[in-house]
Coordinates of C-alpha atoms in Angstrom, one line a residue:
M1 CA -29.3 -38.1 57.8
G2 CA -29.9 -41.4 55.3
K3 CA -31.9 -39.8 53.0
N4 CA -31.0 -37.8 50.3
I5 CA -31.7 -34.5 49.7
V6 CA -33.0 -33.2 46.5
L7 CA -32.7 -29.9 45.4
I8 CA -34.5 -28.8 42.0
G9 CA -35.8 -25.6 40.6
F10 CA -35.1 -23.4 37.6
M11 CA -31.6 -21.9 37.1
G12 CA -30.5 -19.0 38.5
T13 CA -32.6 -20.3 41.9
G14 CA -29.7 -21.2 44.3
K15 CA -29.7 -24.9 44.1
S16 CA -25.8 -25.0 43.9
T17 CA -25.2 -22.4 46.5
I18 CA -27.3 -23.6 48.9
G19 CA -26.5 -26.7 48.2
Q20 CA -23.2 -26.6 49.0
R21 CA -23.9 -24.6 52.6
L22 CA -26.3 -27.2 53.3
A23 CA -24.2 -30.2 53.1
R24 CA -21.4 -28.5 55.4
K25 CA -24.5 -27.8 58.0
L26 CA -25.9 -31.1 58.2
G27 CA -22.3 -33.0 57.6
M28 CA -23.5 -34.6 54.1
I29 CA -21.7 -34.7 50.8
F30 CA -22.3 -32.4 48.0
V31 CA -22.9 -33.5 44.6
D32 CA -24.0 -31.2 41.8
T33 CA -25.5 -32.9 38.9
D34 CA -24.2 -30.8 36.0
R35 CA -20.5 -30.8 37.4
E36 CA -20.5 -34.6 38.1
I37 CA -21.6 -35.1 34.2
E38 CA -18.7 -32.8 33.5
K39 CA -16.4 -35.1 35.2
I40 CA -18.0 -38.1 33.7
T41 CA -18.2 -37.4 29.9
G42 CA -14.9 -34.8 30.0
M43 CA -16.7 -31.8 28.6
T44 CA -18.5 -29.2 29.7
V45 CA -22.5 -29.2 29.7
A46 CA -22.3 -26.1 26.9
E47 CA -20.0 -28.4 24.7
I48 CA -22.0 -31.6 25.2
F49 CA -25.1 -29.4 24.2
R50 CA -23.1 -28.1 21.3
K51 CA -21.2 -31.4 19.8
H52 CA -23.8 -34.1 20.9
G53 CA -27.2 -32.4 21.8
E54 CA -29.7 -31.9 24.4
K55 CA -31.1 -35.4 24.2
R56 CA -27.3 -36.9 25.1
F57 CA -27.2 -34.2 27.9
R58 CA -31.2 -35.8 29.4
S59 CA -29.5 -39.3 28.6
E60 CA -26.5 -38.3 30.8
E61 CA -28.9 -37.1 33.7
K62 CA -30.8 -40.0 33.6
L63 CA -28.1 -42.2 34.1
L64 CA -26.6 -40.2 36.9
A65 CA -30.3 -40.0 38.7
H66 CA -30.4 -43.7 39.1
K67 CA -26.8 -44.1 40.4
L68 CA -27.0 -41.5 42.8
A69 CA -30.5 -42.5 44.1
Q70 CA -28.7 -45.6 45.1
R71 CA -26.3 -43.4 47.4
E72 CA -27.2 -42.0 50.8
G73 CA -26.2 -39.0 52.5
L74 CA -26.3 -37.0 49.9
I75 CA -27.5 -33.0 49.0
I76 CA -28.3 -33.7 45.3
S77 CA -28.3 -30.2 43.2
C78 CA -29.9 -31.0 40.3
G79 CA -29.6 -29.3 36.9
G80 CA -32.5 -27.2 36.4
G81 CA -33.9 -29.6 33.5
M82 CA -33.4 -32.7 35.4
P83 CA -36.9 -32.9 36.8
L84 CA -38.3 -32.6 32.9
D85 CA -38.0 -36.5 33.1
P86 CA -40.9 -37.6 35.9
E87 CA -38.8 -41.0 35.9
N88 CA -35.2 -38.9 37.5
M89 CA -37.9 -37.6 40.3
K90 CA -39.4 -40.6 41.0
V91 CA -36.4 -42.7 41.1
L92 CA -34.8 -39.8 43.2
G93 CA -37.7 -39.1 45.5
E94 CA -37.4 -42.9 46.3
N95 CA -34.7 -42.4 48.7
G96 CA -35.1 -38.5 49.3
V97 CA -36.7 -35.7 50.2
I98 CA -37.2 -33.2 46.8
I99 CA -37.0 -29.5 47.7
G100 CA -38.1 -27.2 44.8
L101 CA -36.3 -23.8 45.1
K102 CA -38.3 -20.8 43.4
A103 CA -37.4 -17.3 42.7
S104 CA -38.8 -14.4 41.3
P105 CA -38.3 -13.8 37.3
E106 CA -36.4 -10.8 37.9
D107 CA -34.0 -12.3 40.3
V108 CA -33.5 -15.6 38.3
F109 CA -33.2 -12.9 35.3
R110 CA -30.4 -10.9 37.5
R111 CA -28.5 -13.9 38.4
V112 CA -28.5 -16.0 35.2
M113 CA -27.2 -12.9 33.3
R114 CA -23.9 -13.0 35.5
K115 CA -23.4 -16.6 34.5
R116 CA -25.0 -16.9 31.1
H117 CA -21.5 -18.2 29.2
H118 CA -22.0 -21.2 31.7
R119 CA -25.7 -21.8 30.8
P120 CA -26.4 -23.7 27.4
L121 CA -30.2 -22.4 27.2
I122 CA -29.4 -19.1 27.6
D123 CA -28.3 -16.9 25.0
R124 CA -27.0 -13.0 24.4
E125 CA -30.9 -11.9 23.7
L126 CA -32.2 -13.3 26.8
T127 CA -35.3 -10.7 27.7
L128 CA -37.1 -10.9 30.9
E129 CA -40.2 -11.7 29.0
R130 CA -38.4 -14.9 27.3
L131 CA -37.4 -16.2 30.8
R132 CA -40.7 -15.4 32.4
A133 CA -42.3 -17.9 29.7
M134 CA -39.2 -20.6 30.3
M135 CA -40.3 -20.5 33.6
A136 CA -43.8 -20.5 33.3
E137 CA -43.5 -23.8 30.9
R138 CA -41.1 -25.5 33.5
E139 CA -43.1 -24.9 36.6
K140 CA -45.3 -27.7 36.3
Y141 CA -42.4 -30.3 36.4
Y142 CA -41.0 -28.5 39.9
Q143 CA -44.2 -29.6 41.3
C144 CA -43.3 -32.9 42.7
A145 CA -41.4 -31.2 45.5
H146 CA -42.2 -32.5 49.0
I147 CA -40.8 -28.9 50.4
T148 CA -40.8 -25.6 48.6
V149 CA -38.8 -22.6 49.1
D150 CA -38.6 -19.2 47.6
T151 CA -35.4 -18.2 47.5
S152 CA -35.5 -14.5 46.6
T153 CA -36.8 -13.3 50.1
H154 CA -33.6 -14.2 52.3
G155 CA -30.4 -14.5 52.6
I156 CA -28.1 -17.8 51.9
E157 CA -27.9 -18.6 56.1
E158 CA -31.3 -18.2 56.6
L159 CA -32.8 -20.0 53.9
V160 CA -30.6 -23.2 55.0
H161 CA -32.1 -23.1 58.4
K162 CA -35.5 -22.6 56.9
I163 CA -35.1 -25.6 54.6
I164 CA -33.4 -27.6 58.0
L165 CA -36.9 -26.6 60.1
N166 CA -39.1 -27.7 56.8
L167 CA -36.9 -30.9 56.7
K168 CA -37.6 -32.0 60.5
E169 CA -41.3 -31.1 60.0
F170 CA -41.5 -32.7 57.0
C171 CA -39.8 -36.1 58.2
Y172 CA -41.2 -36.3 61.7
G173 CA -44.6 -35.3 59.8
K174 CA -44.5 -38.8 58.2
G175 CA -43.7 -41.0 61.2

């Protein structure tokens, strides 16, 4: 497959886990944008936020989106905030199929609380109600997806299979 597969969604929806499995299954290269930014800057995402602020991090995301859009055969797992800038989605969508992953607030809450120390926008006082509000606020940014898959309802292998079927249907439907 020449086109990239771009995974977007709120944190904790499974972009990295599903993306890695999808890349293995399709023989593509997996790129996690947060990890890539960490490699480029030599800092963790949390350090970038703490030392330089969200504006600097979003700038790094934009540069990376343009760089990745020039390549082919990638599974790109976008950080949860990358779709906040419509230009990122426009450029990634020019050579990619955008797949939105979603999950129930309860599932996201459970998942992010396990890894909250690695997530700069999550603090110890996070409540399910606050998470719901954050998800609702960002929902409109994820609507640019060509395909949307709910990750609350199935296991990883089933989700990967479902995404592959959706991709075939999407790509053949355009022809």
